[in-house]
mmCIF file of C-alpha atoms and ligand atoms in Angstrom:
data_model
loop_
_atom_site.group_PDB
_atom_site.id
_atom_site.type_symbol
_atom_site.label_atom_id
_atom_site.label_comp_id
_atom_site.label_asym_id
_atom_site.label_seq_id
_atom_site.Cartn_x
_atom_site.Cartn_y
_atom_site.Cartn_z
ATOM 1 C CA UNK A 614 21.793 -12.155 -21.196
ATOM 2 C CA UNK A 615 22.694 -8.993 -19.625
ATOM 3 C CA UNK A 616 22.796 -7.941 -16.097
ATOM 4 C CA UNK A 617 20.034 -5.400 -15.382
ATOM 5 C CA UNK A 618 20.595 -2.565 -13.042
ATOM 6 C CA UNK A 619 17.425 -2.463 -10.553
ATOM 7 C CA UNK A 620 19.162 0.449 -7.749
ATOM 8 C CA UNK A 621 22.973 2.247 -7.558
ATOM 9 C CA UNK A 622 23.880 -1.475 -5.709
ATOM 10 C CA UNK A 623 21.540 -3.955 -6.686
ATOM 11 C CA UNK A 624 21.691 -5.853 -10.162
ATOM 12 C CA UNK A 625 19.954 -9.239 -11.290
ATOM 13 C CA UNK A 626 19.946 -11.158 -14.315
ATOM 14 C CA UNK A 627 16.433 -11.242 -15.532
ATOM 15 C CA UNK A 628 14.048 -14.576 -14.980
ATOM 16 C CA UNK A 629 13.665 -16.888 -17.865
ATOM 17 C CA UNK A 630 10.296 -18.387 -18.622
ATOM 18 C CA UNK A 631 11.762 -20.756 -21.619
ATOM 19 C CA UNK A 632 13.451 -23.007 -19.099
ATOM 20 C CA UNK A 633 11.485 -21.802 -15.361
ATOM 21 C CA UNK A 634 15.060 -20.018 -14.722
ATOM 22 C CA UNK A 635 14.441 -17.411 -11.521
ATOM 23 C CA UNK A 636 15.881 -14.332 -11.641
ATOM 24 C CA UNK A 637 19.409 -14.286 -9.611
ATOM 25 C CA UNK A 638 19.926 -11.090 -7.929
ATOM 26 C CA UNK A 639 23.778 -9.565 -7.610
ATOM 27 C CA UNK A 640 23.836 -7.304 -4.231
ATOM 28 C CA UNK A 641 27.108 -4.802 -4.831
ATOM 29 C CA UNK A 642 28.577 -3.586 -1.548
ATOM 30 C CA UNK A 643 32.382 -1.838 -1.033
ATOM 31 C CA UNK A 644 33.948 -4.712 0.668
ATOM 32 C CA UNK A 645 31.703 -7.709 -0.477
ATOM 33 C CA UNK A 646 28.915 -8.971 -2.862
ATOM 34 C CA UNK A 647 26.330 -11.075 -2.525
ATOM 35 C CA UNK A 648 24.505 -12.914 -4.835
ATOM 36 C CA UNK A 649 20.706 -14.118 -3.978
ATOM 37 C CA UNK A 650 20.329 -17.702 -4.997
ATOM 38 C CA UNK A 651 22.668 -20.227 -6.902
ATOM 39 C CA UNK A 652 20.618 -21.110 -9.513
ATOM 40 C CA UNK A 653 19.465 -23.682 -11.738
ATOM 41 C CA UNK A 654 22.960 -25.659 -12.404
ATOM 42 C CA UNK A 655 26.434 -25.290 -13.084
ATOM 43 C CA UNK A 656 25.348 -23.753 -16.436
ATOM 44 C CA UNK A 657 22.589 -21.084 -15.499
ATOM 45 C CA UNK A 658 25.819 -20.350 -12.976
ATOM 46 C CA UNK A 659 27.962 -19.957 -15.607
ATOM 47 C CA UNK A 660 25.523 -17.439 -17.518
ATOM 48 C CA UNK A 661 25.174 -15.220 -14.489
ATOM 49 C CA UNK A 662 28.682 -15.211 -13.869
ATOM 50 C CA UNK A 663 29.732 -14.338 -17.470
ATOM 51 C CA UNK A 664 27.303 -11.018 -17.010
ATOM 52 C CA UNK A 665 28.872 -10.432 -14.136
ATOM 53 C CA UNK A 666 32.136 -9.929 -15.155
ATOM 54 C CA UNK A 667 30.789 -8.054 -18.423
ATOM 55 C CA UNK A 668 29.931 -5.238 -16.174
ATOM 56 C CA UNK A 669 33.449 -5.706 -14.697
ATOM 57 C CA UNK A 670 32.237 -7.053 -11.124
ATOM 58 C CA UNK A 671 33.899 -9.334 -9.065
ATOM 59 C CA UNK A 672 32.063 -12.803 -9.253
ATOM 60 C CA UNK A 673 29.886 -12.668 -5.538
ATOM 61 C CA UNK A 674 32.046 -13.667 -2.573
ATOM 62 C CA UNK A 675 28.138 -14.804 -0.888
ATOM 63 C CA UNK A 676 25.471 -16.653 -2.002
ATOM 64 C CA UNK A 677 22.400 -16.995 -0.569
ATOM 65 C CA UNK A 678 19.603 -19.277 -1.228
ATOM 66 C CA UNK A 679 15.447 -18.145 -1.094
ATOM 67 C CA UNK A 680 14.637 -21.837 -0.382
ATOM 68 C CA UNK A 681 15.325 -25.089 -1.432
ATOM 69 C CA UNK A 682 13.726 -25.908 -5.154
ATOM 70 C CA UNK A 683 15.863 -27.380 -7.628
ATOM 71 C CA UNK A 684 15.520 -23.896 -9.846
ATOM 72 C CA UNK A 685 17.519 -22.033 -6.805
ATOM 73 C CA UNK A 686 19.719 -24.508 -5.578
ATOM 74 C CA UNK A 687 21.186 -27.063 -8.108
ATOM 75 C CA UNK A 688 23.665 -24.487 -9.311
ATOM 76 C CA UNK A 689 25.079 -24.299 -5.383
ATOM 77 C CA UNK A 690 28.010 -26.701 -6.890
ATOM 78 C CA UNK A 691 29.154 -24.383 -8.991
ATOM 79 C CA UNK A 692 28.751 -20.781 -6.975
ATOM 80 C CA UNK A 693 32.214 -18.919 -5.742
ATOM 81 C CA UNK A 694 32.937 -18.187 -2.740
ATOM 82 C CA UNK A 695 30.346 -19.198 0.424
ATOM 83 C CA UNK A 696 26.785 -20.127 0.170
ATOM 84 C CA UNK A 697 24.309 -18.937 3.256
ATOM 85 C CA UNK A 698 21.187 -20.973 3.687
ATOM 86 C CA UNK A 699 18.189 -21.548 5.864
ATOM 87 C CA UNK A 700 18.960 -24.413 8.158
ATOM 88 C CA UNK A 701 15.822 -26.151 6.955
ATOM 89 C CA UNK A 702 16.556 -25.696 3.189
ATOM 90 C CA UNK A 703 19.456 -28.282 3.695
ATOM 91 C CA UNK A 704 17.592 -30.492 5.227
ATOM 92 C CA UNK A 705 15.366 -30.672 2.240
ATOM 93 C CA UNK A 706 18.409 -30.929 0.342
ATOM 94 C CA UNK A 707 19.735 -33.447 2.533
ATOM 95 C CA UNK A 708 16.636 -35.439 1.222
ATOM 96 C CA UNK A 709 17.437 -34.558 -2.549
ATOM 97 C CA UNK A 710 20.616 -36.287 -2.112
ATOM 98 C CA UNK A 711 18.965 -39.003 -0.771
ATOM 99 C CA UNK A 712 17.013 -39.305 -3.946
ATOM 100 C CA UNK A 713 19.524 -38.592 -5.904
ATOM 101 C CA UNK A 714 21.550 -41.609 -5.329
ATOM 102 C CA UNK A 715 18.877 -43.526 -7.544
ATOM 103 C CA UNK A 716 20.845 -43.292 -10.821
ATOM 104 C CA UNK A 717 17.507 -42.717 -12.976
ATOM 105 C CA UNK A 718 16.411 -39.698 -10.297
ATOM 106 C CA UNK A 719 17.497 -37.165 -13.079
ATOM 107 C CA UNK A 720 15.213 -38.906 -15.969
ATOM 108 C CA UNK A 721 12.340 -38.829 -13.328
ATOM 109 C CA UNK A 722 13.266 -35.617 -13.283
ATOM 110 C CA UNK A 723 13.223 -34.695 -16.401
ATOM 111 C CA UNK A 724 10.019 -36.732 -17.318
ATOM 112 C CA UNK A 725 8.461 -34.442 -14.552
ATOM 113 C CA UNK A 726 9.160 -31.086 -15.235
ATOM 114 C CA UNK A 727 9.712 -30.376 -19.147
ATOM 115 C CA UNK A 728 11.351 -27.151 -18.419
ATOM 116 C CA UNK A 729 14.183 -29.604 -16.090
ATOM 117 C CA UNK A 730 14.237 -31.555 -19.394
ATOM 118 C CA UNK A 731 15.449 -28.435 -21.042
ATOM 119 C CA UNK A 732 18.243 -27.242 -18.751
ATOM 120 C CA UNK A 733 19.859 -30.595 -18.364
ATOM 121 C CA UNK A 734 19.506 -31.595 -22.013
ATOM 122 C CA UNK A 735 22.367 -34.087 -22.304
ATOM 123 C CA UNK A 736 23.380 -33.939 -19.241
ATOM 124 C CA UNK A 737 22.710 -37.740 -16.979
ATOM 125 C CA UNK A 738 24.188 -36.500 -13.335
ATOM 126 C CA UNK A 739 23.332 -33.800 -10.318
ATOM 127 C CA UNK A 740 25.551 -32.406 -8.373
ATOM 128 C CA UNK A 741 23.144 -31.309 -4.970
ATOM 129 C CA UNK A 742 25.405 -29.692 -2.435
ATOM 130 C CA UNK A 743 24.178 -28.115 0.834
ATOM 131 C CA UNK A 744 25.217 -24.371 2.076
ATOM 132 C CA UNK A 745 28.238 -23.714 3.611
ATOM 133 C CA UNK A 746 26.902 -21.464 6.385
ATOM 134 C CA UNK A 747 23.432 -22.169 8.167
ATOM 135 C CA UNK A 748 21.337 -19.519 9.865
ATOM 136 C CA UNK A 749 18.016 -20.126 12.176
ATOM 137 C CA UNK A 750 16.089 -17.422 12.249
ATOM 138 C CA UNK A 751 17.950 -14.112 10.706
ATOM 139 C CA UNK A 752 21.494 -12.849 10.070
ATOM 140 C CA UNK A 753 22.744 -9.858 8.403
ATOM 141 C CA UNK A 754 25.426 -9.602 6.379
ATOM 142 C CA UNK A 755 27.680 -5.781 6.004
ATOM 143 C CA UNK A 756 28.787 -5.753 2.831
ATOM 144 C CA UNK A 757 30.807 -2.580 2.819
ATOM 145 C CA UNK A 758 28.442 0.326 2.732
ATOM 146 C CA UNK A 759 25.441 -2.009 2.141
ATOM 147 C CA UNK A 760 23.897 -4.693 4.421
ATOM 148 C CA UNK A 761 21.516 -7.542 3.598
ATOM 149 C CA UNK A 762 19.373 -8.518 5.676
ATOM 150 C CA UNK A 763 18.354 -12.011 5.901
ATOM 151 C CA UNK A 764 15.648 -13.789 7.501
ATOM 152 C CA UNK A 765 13.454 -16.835 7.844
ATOM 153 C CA UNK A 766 9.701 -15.619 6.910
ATOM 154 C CA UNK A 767 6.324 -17.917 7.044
ATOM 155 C CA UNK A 768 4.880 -18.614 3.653
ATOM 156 C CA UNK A 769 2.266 -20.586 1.787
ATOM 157 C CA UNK A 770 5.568 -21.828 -1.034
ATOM 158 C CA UNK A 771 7.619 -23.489 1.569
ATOM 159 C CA UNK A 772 8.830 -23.862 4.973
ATOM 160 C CA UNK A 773 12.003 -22.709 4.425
ATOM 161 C CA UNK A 774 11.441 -19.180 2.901
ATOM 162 C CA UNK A 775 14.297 -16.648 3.144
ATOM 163 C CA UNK A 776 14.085 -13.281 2.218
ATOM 164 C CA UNK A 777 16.471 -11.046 2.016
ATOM 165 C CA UNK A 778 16.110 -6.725 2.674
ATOM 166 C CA UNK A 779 18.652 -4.622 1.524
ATOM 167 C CA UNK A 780 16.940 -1.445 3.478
ATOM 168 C CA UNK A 781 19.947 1.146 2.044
ATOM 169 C CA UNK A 782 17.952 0.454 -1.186
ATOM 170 C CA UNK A 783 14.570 -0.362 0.038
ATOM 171 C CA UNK A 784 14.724 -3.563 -2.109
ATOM 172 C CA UNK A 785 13.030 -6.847 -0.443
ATOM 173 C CA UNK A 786 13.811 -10.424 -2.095
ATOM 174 C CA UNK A 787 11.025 -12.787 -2.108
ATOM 175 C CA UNK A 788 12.260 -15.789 -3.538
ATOM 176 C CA UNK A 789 8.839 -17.715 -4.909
ATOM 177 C CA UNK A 790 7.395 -17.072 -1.362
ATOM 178 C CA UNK A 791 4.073 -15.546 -2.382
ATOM 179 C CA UNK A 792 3.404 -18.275 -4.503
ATOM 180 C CA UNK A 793 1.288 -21.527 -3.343
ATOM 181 C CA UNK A 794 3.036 -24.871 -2.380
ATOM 182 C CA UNK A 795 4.028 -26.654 -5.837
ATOM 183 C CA UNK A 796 5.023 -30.110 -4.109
ATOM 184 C CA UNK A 797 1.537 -30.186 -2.438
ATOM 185 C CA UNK A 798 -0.658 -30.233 -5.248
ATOM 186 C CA UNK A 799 -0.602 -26.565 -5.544
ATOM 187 C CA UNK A 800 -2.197 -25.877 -1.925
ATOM 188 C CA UNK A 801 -2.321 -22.249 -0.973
ATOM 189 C CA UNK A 802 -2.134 -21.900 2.467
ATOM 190 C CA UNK A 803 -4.482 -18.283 3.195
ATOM 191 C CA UNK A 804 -2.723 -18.121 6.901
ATOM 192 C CA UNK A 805 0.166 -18.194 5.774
ATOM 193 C CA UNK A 806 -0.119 -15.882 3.010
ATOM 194 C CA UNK A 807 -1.739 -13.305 5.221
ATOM 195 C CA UNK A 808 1.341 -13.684 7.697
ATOM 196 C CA UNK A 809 3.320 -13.328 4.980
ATOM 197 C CA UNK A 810 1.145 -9.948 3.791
ATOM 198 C CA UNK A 811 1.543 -8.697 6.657
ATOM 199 C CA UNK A 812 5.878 -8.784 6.925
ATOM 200 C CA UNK A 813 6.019 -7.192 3.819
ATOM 201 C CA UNK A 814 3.616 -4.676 5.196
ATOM 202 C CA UNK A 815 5.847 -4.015 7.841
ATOM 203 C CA UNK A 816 9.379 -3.784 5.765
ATOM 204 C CA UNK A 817 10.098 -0.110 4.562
ATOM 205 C CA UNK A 818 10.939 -1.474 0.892
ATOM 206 C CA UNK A 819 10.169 0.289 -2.218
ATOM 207 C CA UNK A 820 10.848 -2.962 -4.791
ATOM 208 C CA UNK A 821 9.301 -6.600 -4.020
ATOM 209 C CA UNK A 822 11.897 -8.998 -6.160
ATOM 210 C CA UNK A 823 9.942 -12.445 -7.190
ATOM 211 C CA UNK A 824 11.884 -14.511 -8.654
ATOM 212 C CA UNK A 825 9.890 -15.363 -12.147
ATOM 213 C CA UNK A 826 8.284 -12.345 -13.091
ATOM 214 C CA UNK A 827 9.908 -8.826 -13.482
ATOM 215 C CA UNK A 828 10.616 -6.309 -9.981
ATOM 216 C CA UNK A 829 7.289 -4.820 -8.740
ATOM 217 C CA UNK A 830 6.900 -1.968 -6.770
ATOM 218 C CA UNK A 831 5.333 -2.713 -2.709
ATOM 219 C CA UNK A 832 2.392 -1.042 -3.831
ATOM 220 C CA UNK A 833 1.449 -3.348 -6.937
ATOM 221 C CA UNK A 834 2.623 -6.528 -5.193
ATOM 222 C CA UNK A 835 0.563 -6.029 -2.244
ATOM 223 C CA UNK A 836 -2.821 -5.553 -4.227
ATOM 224 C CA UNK A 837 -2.184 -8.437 -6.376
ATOM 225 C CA UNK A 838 -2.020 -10.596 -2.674
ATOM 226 C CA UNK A 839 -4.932 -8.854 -2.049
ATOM 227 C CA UNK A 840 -6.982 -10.238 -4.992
ATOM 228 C CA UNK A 841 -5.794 -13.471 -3.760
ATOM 229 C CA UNK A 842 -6.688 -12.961 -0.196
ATOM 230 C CA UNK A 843 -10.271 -11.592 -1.272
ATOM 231 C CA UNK A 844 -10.818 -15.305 -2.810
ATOM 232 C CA UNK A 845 -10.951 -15.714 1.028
ATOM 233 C CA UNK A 846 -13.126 -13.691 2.953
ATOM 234 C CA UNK A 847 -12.560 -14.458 6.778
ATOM 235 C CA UNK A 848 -8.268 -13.815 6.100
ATOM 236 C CA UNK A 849 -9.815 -10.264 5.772
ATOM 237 C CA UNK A 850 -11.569 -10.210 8.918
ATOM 238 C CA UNK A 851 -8.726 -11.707 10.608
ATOM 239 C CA UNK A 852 -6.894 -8.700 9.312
ATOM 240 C CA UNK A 853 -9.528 -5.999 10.658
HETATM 241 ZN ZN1 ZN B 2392 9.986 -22.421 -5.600
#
């Protein structure tokens, strides 16, 4: 797979339904790069990397993580250079390594999530690492005539959400964050979602990046929440 070209800086290497792969985004700056998310293990690292270095980039010097799922994070092993993460998305990871230690954890795994099944086919060990650098509530990074913006956001997918806005290019990162809570039966949490409507309201971004579907504009993301919201009508009177 080839690395796409989204702005002049920004780059990603496209999502992959087949095996629930997100997209990994590849932030370009004069001094530094910075890659959003690990990935789903050493090997969807490997992939990125390889398309990377096709386009004759540096392999990213940062890497930082949406929020905790195995699909962003189990490639963190494998990343170059220094992983940034939500203080809370290691503590979930602190638990995965918990669970991990149960030698069969990977074939629950794998009998769990058929698309897990696929991208450790052969494979009978995880390697769950937490970030290097830890962040509370926001940090932004200057990566040489680019920043990224990072920041802890409230959202129905998980309590750790990052997002990251790179406002040279008016490009926002969303991780899965729109999305409802998968480890709690699928709950979606309106409140949240409408606080989470409302910060992307507020960001001057021209692309919303999810990270298993292809980049939307603001515009198109923000009516498809709205159909969602609608399903509820008191979130809209809270908004009013
Ligand atoms: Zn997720």
């Amino acid at each position: 797979m080839e690395l796409n070209k989204l702005t002049n800086h920004i780059y990603y290497l496209e999502y992959n339904p087949e095996v629930d792969r997100p997209m990994l985004g590849y932030v370009k700056g004069d001094k530094y790069s910075l890659a959003i998310d690990a990935g789903y293990s050493a090997n969807h690292v490997h992939d990125f990397y390889k398309a990377i270095e096709a386009e004759k980039f540096d392999k990213p010097n940062f890497t930082v993580i949406t929020h905790w799922h195995y699909d962003h994070t189990f490639g963190m092993h494998a990343i170059n250079g220094v992983s940034i993460a939500h203080e809370k998305t290691n503590d979930f990871l602190k638990e995965q390594q918990v669970r991990a230690r149960d030698i069969n954890y990977i074939e629950l795994m794998k009998k769990d999530d058929v698309h897990f099944e696929k991208e450790y086919s052969g494979q009978d060990k995880l390697s769950i690492v937490l970030s290097d650098i830890t962040f509370a509530d926001k940090m932004t990074l200057d990566l040489g005539g680019i920043t990224a913006q990072i920041f802890h956001a409230v959202s129905p997918h998980s309590d750790d959400t990052t997002c990251i806005y790179v406002p040279e290019e008016k490009v926002l990162f969303l991780g899965d964050s729109t999305s409802e809570d998968f480890f709690n039966n699928g709950y979606m949490d309106k409140d949240k979602l409408c606080s989470l409507i409302q910060t992307i309201q507020s960001i001057d971004c021209r692309y919303c990046i999810l990270s298993h579907c292809e980049p939307l504009t603001k515009e198109d993301l923000l009516s498809y929440l709205f159909t969602i919201e609608l399903q509820n009508p008191s979130l809209l009177d809270k908004e009013n």
